[in-house]
C-alpha atoms as a PDB file:
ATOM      1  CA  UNK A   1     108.988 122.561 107.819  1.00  0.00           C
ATOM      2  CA  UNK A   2     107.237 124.374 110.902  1.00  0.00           C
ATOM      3  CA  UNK A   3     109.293 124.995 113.806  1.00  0.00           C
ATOM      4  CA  UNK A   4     106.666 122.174 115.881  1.00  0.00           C
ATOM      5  CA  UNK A   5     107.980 119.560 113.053  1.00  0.00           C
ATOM      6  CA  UNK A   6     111.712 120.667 113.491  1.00  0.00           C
ATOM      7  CA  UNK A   7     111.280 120.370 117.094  1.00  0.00           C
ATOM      8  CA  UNK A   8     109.501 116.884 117.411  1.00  0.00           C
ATOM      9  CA  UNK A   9     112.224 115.367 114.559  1.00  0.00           C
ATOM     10  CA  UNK A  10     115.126 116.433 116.509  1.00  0.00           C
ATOM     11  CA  UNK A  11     113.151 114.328 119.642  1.00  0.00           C
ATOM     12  CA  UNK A  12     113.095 111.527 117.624  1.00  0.00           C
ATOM     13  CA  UNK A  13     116.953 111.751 116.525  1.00  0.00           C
ATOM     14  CA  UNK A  14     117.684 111.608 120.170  1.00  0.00           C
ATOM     15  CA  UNK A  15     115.864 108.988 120.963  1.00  0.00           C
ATOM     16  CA  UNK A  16     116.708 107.293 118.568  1.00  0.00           C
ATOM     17  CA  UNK A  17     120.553 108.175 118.872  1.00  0.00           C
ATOM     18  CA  UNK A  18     120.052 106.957 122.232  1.00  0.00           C
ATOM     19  CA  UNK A  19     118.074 103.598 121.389  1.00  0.00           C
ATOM     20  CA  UNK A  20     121.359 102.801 119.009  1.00  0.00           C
ATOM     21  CA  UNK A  21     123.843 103.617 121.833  1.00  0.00           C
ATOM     22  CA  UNK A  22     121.896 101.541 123.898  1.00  0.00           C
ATOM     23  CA  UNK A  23     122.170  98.681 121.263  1.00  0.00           C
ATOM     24  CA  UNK A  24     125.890  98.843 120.296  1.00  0.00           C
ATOM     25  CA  UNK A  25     126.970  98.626 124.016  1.00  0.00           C
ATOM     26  CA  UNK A  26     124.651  95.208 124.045  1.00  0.00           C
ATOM     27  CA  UNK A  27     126.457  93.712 120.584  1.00  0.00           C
ATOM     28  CA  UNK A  28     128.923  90.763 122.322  1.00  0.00           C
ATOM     29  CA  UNK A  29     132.327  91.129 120.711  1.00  0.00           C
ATOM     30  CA  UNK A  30     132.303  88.479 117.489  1.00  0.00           C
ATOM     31  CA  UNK A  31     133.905  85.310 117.745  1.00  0.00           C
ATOM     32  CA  UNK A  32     135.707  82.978 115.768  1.00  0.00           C
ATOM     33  CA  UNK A  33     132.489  81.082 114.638  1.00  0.00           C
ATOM     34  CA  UNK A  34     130.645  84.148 113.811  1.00  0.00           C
ATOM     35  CA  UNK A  35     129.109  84.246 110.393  1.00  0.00           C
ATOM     36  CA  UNK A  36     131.339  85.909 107.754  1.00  0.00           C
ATOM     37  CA  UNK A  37     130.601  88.847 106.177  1.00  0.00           C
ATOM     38  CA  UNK A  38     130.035  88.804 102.309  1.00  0.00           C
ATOM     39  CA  UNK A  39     131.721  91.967 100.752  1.00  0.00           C
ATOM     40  CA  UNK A  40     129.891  91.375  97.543  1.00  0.00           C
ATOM     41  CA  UNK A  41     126.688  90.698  99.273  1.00  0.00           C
ATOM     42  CA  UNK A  42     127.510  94.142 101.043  1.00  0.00           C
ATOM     43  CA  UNK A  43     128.062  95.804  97.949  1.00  0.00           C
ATOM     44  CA  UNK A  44     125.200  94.765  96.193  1.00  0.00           C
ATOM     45  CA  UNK A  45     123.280  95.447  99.243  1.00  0.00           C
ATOM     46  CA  UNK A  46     124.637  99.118  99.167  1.00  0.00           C
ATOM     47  CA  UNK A  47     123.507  99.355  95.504  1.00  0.00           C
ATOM     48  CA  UNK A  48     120.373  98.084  95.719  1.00  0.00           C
ATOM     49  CA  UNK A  49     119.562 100.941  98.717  1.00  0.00           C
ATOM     50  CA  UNK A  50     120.983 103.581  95.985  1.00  0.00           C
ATOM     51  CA  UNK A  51     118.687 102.229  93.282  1.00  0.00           C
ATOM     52  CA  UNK A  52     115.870 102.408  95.766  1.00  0.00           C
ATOM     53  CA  UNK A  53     116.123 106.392  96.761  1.00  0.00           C
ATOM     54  CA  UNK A  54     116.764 106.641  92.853  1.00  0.00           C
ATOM     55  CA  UNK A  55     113.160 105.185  92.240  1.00  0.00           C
ATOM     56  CA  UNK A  56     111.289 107.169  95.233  1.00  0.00           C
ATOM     57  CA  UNK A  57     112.674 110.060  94.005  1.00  0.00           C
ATOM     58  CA  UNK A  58     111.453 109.367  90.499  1.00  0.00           C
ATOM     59  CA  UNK A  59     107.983 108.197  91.598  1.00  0.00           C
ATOM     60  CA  UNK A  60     107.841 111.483  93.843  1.00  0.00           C
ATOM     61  CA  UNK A  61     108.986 113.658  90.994  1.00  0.00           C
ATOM     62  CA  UNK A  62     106.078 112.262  88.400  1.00  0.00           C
ATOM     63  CA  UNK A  63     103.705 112.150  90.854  1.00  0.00           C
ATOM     64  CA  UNK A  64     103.930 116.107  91.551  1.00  0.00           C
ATOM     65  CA  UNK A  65     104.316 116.561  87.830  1.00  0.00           C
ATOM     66  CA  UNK A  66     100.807 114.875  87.850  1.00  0.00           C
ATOM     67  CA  UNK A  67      99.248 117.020  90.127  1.00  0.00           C
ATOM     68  CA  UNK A  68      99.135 114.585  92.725  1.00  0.00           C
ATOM     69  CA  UNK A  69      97.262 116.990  96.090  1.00  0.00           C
ATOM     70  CA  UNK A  70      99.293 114.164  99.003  1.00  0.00           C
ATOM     71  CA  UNK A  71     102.764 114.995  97.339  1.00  0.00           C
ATOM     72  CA  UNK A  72     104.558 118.567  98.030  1.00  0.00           C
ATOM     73  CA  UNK A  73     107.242 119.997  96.232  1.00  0.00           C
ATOM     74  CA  UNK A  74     109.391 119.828  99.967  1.00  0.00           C
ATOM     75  CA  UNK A  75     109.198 116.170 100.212  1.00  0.00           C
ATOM     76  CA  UNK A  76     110.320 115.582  96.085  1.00  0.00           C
ATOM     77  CA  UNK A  77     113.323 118.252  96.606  1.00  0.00           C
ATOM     78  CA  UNK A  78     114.093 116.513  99.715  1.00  0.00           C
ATOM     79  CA  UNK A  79     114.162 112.924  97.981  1.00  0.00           C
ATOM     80  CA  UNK A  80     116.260 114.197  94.951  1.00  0.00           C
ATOM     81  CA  UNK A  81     118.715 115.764  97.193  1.00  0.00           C
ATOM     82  CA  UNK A  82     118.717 112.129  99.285  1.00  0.00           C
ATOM     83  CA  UNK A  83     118.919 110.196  96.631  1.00  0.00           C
ATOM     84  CA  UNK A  84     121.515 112.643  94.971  1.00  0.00           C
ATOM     85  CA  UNK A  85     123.825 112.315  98.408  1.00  0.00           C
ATOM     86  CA  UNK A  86     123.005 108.416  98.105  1.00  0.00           C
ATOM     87  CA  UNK A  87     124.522 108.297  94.373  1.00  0.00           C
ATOM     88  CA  UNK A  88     127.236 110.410  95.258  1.00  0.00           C
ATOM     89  CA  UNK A  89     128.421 108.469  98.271  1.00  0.00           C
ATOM     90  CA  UNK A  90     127.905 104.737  95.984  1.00  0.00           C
ATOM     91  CA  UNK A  91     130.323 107.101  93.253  1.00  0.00           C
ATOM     92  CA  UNK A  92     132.855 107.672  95.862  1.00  0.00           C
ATOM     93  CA  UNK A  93     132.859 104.157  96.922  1.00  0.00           C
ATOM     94  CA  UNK A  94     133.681 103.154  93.592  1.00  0.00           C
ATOM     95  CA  UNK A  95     136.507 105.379  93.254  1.00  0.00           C
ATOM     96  CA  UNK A  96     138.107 104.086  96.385  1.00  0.00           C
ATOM     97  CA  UNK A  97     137.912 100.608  95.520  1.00  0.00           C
ATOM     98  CA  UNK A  98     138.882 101.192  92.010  1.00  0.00           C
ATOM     99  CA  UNK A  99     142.314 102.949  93.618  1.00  0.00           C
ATOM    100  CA  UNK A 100     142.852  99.982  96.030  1.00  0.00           C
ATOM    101  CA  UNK A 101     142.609  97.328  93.269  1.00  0.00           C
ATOM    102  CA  UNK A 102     145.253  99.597  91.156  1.00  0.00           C
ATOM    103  CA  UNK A 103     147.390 100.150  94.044  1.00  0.00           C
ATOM    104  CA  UNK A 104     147.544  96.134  94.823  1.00  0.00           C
ATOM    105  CA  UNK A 105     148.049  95.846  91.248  1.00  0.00           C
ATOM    106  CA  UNK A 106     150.940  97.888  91.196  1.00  0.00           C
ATOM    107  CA  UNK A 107     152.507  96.148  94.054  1.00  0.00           C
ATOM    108  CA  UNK A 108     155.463  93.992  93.774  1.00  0.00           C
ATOM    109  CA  UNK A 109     155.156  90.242  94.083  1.00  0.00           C
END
């Protein structure tokens, strides 16, 4: 990545770091009657987003392996290693919800 690229993406971050600041301060506190949220819905959600970064990465990685001249090596190692963090994070989910439900299971009634 050229030092122009690096310079114009952290722009963007701030803007858009700004943009989200801007946004959270305009959310009205929920009430009562606000919709609920659906943990599963969540989940699967959350999966879904893993599975998708899974996919890119695995289109990315063929279509280099093809010879593809629009795909660079940079932008498949930077897709594994997103869709690596992605998969890791989803694993560590897992492991904390898998401890909750044993913990409540353990608990006395």
């Amino acid at each position: 990545m050229s030092p122009v690229d690096t310079q114009s993406l952290l722009m963007q971050m701030k803007v858009l770091a700004a943009q989200a600041q801007q946004q959270t301060k305009a959310v009205a506190p929920p009430t009562p009657e606000a919709e609920q949220v659906d943990f599963a819905g969540l989940l699967k959600s959350g999966i879904e987003q893993v599975n998708s970064q899974q996919k890119k990465s695995a289109e990315l990685k063929k279509a280099l392996e093809m010879g593809d001249p629009n795909v660079e090596l940079t932008q498949v190692m930077l897709q594994a290693q997103k869709a690596s963090l992605s998969f890791e994070a989803m694993t560590q989910v897992r492991n904390k919800l898998v401890e909750a439900y044993k913990e409540i299971m353990n608990m006395p009634i």
